mmCIF file of C-alpha atoms in Angstrom:
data_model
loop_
_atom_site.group_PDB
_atom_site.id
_atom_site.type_symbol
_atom_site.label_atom_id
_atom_site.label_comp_id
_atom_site.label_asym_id
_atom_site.label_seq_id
_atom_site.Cartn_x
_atom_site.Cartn_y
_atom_site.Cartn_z
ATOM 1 C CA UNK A 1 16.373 -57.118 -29.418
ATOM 2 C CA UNK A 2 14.588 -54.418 -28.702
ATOM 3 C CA UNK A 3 16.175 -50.446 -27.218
ATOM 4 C CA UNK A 4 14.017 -50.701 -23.930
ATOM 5 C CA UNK A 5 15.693 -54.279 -23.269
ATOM 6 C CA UNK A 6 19.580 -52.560 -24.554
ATOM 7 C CA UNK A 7 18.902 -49.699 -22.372
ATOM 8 C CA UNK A 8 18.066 -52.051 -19.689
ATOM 9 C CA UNK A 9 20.859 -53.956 -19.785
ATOM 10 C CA UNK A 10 23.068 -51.014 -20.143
ATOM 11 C CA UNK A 11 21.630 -49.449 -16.996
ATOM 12 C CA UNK A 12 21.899 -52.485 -14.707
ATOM 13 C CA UNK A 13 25.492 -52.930 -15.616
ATOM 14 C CA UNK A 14 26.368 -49.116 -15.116
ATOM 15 C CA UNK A 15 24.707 -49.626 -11.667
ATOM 16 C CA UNK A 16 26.596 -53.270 -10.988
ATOM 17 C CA UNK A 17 23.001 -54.831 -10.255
ATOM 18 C CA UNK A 18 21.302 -57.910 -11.355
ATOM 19 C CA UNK A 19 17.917 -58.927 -12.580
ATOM 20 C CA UNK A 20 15.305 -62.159 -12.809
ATOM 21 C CA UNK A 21 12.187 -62.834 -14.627
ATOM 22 C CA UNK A 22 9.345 -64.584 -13.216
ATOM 23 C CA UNK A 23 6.540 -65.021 -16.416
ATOM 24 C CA UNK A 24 3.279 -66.404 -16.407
ATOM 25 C CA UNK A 25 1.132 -65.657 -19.668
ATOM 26 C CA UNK A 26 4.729 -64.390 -21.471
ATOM 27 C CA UNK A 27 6.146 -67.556 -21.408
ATOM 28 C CA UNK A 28 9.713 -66.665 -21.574
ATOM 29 C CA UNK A 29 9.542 -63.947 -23.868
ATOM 30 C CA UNK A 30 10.613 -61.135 -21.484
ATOM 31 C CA UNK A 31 13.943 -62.924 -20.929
ATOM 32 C CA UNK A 32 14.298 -63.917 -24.529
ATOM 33 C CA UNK A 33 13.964 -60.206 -25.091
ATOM 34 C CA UNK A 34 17.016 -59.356 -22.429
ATOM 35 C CA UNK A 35 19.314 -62.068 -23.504
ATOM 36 C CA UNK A 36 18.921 -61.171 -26.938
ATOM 37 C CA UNK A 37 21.119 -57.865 -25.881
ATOM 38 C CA UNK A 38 24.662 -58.519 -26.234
ATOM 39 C CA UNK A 39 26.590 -58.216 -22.754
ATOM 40 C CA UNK A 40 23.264 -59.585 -20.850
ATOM 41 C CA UNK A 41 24.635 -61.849 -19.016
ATOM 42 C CA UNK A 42 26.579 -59.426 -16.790
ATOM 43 C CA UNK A 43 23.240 -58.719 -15.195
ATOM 44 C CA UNK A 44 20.436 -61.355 -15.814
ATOM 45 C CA UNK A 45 20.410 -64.250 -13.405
ATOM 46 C CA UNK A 46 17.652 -66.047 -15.016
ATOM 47 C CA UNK A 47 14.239 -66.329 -15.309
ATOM 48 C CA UNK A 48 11.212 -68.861 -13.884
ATOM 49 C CA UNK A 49 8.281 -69.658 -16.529
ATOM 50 C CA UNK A 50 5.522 -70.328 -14.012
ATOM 51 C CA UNK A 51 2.806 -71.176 -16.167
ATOM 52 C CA UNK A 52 1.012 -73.317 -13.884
ATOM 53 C CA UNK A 53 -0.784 -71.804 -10.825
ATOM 54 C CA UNK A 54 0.881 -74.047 -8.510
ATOM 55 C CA UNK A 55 4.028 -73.097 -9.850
ATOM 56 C CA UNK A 56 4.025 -70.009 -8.901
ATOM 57 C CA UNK A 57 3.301 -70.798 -5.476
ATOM 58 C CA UNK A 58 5.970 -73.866 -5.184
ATOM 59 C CA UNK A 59 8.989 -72.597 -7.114
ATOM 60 C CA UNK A 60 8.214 -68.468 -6.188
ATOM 61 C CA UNK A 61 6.594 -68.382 -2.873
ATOM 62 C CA UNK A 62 3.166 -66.737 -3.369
ATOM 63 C CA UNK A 63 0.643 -67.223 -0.984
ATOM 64 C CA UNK A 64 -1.164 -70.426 -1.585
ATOM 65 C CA UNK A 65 -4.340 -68.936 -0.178
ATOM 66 C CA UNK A 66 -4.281 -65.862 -2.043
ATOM 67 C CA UNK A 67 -4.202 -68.013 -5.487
ATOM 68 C CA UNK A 68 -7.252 -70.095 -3.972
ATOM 69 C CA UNK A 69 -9.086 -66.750 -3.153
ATOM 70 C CA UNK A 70 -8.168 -64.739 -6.235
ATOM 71 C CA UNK A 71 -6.389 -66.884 -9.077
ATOM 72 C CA UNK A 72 -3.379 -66.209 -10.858
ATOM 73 C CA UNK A 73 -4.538 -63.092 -12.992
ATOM 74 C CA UNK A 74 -4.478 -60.482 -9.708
ATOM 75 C CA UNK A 75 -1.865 -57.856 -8.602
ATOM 76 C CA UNK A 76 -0.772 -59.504 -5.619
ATOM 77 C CA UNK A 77 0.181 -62.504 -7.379
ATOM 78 C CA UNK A 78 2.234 -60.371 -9.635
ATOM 79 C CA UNK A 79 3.859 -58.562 -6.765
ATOM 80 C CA UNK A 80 4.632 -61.697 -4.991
ATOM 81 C CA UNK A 81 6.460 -63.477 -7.955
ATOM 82 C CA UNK A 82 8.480 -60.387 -8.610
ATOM 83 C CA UNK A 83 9.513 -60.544 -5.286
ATOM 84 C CA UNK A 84 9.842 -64.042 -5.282
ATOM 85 C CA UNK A 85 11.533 -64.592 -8.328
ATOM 86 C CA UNK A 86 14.172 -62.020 -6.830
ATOM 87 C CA UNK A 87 15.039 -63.875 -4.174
ATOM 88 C CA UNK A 88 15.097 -67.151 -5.085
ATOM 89 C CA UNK A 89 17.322 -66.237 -7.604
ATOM 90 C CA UNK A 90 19.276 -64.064 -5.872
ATOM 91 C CA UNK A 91 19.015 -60.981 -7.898
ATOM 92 C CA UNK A 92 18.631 -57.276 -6.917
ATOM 93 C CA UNK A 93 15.551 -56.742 -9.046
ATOM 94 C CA UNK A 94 13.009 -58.935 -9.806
ATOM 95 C CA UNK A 95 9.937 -58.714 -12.984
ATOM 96 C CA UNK A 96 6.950 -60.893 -13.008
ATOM 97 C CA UNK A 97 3.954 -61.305 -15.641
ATOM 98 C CA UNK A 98 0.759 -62.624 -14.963
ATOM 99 C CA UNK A 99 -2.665 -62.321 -17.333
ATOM 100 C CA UNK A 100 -4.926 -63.664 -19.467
ATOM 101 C CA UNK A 101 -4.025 -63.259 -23.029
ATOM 102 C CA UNK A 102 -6.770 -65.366 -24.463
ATOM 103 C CA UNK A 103 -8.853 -66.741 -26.300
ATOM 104 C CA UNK A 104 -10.930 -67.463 -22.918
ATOM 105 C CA UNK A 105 -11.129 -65.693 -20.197
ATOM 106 C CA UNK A 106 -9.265 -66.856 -16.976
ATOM 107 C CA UNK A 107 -10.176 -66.665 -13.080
ATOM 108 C CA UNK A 108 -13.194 -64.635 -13.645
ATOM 109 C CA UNK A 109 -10.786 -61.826 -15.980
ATOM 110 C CA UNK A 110 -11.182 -60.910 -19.727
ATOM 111 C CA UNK A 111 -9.140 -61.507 -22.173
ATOM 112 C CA UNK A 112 -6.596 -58.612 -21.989
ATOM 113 C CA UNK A 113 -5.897 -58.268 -18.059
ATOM 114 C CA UNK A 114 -2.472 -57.938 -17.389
ATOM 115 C CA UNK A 115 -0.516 -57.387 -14.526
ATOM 116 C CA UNK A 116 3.069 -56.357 -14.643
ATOM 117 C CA UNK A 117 5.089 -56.398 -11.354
ATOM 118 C CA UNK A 118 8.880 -55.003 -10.572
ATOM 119 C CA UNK A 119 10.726 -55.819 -6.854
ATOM 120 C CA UNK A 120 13.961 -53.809 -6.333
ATOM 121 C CA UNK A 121 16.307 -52.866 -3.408
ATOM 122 C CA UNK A 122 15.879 -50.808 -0.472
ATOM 123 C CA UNK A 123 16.942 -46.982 -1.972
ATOM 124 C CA UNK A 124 18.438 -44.180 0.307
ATOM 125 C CA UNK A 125 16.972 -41.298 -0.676
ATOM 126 C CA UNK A 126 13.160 -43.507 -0.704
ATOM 127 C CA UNK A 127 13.774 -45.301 2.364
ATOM 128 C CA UNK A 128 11.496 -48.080 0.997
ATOM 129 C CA UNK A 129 11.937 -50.879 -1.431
ATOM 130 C CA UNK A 130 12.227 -49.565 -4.991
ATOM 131 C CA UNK A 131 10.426 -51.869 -6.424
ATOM 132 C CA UNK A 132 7.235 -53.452 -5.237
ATOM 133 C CA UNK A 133 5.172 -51.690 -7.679
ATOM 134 C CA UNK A 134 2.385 -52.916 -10.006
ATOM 135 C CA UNK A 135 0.855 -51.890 -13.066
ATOM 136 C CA UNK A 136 -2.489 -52.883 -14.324
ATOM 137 C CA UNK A 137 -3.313 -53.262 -17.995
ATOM 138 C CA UNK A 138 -6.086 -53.901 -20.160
ATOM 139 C CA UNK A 139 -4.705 -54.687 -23.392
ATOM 140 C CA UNK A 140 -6.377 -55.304 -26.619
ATOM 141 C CA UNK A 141 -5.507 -57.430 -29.358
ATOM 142 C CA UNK A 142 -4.811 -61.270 -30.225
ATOM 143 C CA UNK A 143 -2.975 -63.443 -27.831
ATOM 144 C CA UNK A 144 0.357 -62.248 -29.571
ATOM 145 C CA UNK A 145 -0.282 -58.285 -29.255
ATOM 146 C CA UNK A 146 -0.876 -58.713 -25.902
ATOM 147 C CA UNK A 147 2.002 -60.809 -24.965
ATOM 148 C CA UNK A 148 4.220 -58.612 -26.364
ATOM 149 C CA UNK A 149 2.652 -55.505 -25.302
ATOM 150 C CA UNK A 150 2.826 -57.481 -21.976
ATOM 151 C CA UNK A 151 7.151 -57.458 -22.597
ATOM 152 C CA UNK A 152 7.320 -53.837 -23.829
ATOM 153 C CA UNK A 153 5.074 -52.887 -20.311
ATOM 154 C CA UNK A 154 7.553 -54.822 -17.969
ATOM 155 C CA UNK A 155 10.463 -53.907 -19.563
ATOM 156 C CA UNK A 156 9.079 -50.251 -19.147
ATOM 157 C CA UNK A 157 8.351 -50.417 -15.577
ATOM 158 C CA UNK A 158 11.793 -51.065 -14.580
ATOM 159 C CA UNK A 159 13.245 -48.846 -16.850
ATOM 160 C CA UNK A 160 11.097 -46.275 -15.072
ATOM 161 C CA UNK A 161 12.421 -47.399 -11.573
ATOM 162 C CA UNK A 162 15.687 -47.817 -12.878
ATOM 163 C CA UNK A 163 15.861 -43.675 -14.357
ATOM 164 C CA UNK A 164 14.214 -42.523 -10.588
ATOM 165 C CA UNK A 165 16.959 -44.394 -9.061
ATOM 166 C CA UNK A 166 20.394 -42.745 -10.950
ATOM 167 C CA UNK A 167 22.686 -41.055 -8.947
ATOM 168 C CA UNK A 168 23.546 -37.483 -9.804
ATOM 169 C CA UNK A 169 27.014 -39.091 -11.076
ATOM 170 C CA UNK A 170 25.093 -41.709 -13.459
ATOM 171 C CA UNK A 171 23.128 -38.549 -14.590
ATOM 172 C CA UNK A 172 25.985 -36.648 -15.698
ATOM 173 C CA UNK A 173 27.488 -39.708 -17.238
ATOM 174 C CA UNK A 174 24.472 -40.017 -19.173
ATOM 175 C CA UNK A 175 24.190 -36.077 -20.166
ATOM 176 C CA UNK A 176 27.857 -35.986 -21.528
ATOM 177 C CA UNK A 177 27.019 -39.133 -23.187
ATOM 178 C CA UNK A 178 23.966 -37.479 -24.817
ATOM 179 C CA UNK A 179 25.483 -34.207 -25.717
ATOM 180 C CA UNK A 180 25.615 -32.060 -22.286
ATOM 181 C CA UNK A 181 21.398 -31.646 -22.047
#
């Protein structure tokens, strides 16, 4: 279990939200990270290994035409199984993974294209959704460096939406629990 997973987990249940996985070229290895974290459950909802292409458009909703035009390995796609993954499980926050993490290449991408996606709720003070972002990678490495540099960059992209999003009373709880900085 790793501290960006535990501090994940710790900040979803401080905030009384939930969280799914959709994973394409991670294979289950972003929730195997979060459930390894004791107390998990209180947030994740579960996760959807859509390793097939058509997969991700039956079971998560992404546009079938978008797929045809572009291929699995493309931003959009990565936004749209966040998103889907979110709601068909129900879950205020949604992750997705989607790349090619070799040995070939994949939909006209090199080895080492990644994208990492995060869906969240509407926010107040934003007045848009907090998630709906996505990051782009180029990794290098073998096929298992860059799946699990793929985790360690999803898990980091909510944990960045996550620490925008406190409340000035989760920030204090945090600075007493850190020593009053």
């Amino acid at each position: 279990m790793s501290a960006p997973a535990t501090e994940l987990v710790r900040l979803l249940t401080v905030r009384g939200e939930s969280l799914a996985v959709a994973e394409s070229l991670t294979g289950g290895l972003v929730a195997a990270e979060i459930t390894a974290v004791p107390g998990a459950s209180n947030v994740f909802r579960g996760s959807v290994t859509a390793y097939a292409t058509e997969l991700k458009r039956r079971l998560l909703g992404v546009d079938a035409t978008l797929l045809a035009e572009r291929g699995a390995v493309d931003p959009q796609v990565a936004a749209e199984m966040a998103a889907g993954v979110r709601r068909a499980l129900g879950a205020d926050w949604g992750l997705a993974t989607t790349g090619v993490a070799g040995p070939d290449p994949q939909d006209g991408q090199p080895v080492g294209t990644v994208f990492v996606a995060v869906d969240g709720p509407l926010t107040a003070h934003r007045g848009s959704a907090g998630g709906g972002k996505v990051e782009a990678l180029r990794l290098n490495g073998d096929r298992a460096e860059i799946r699990m540099e793929s985790v360690r960059s999803v898990l980091a992209l909510l944990l960045n939406e996550l620490a925008g999003e406190q409340t000035g009373n989760e920030r204090a709880q945090d600075t007493e629990r850190n020593g009053g900085f």
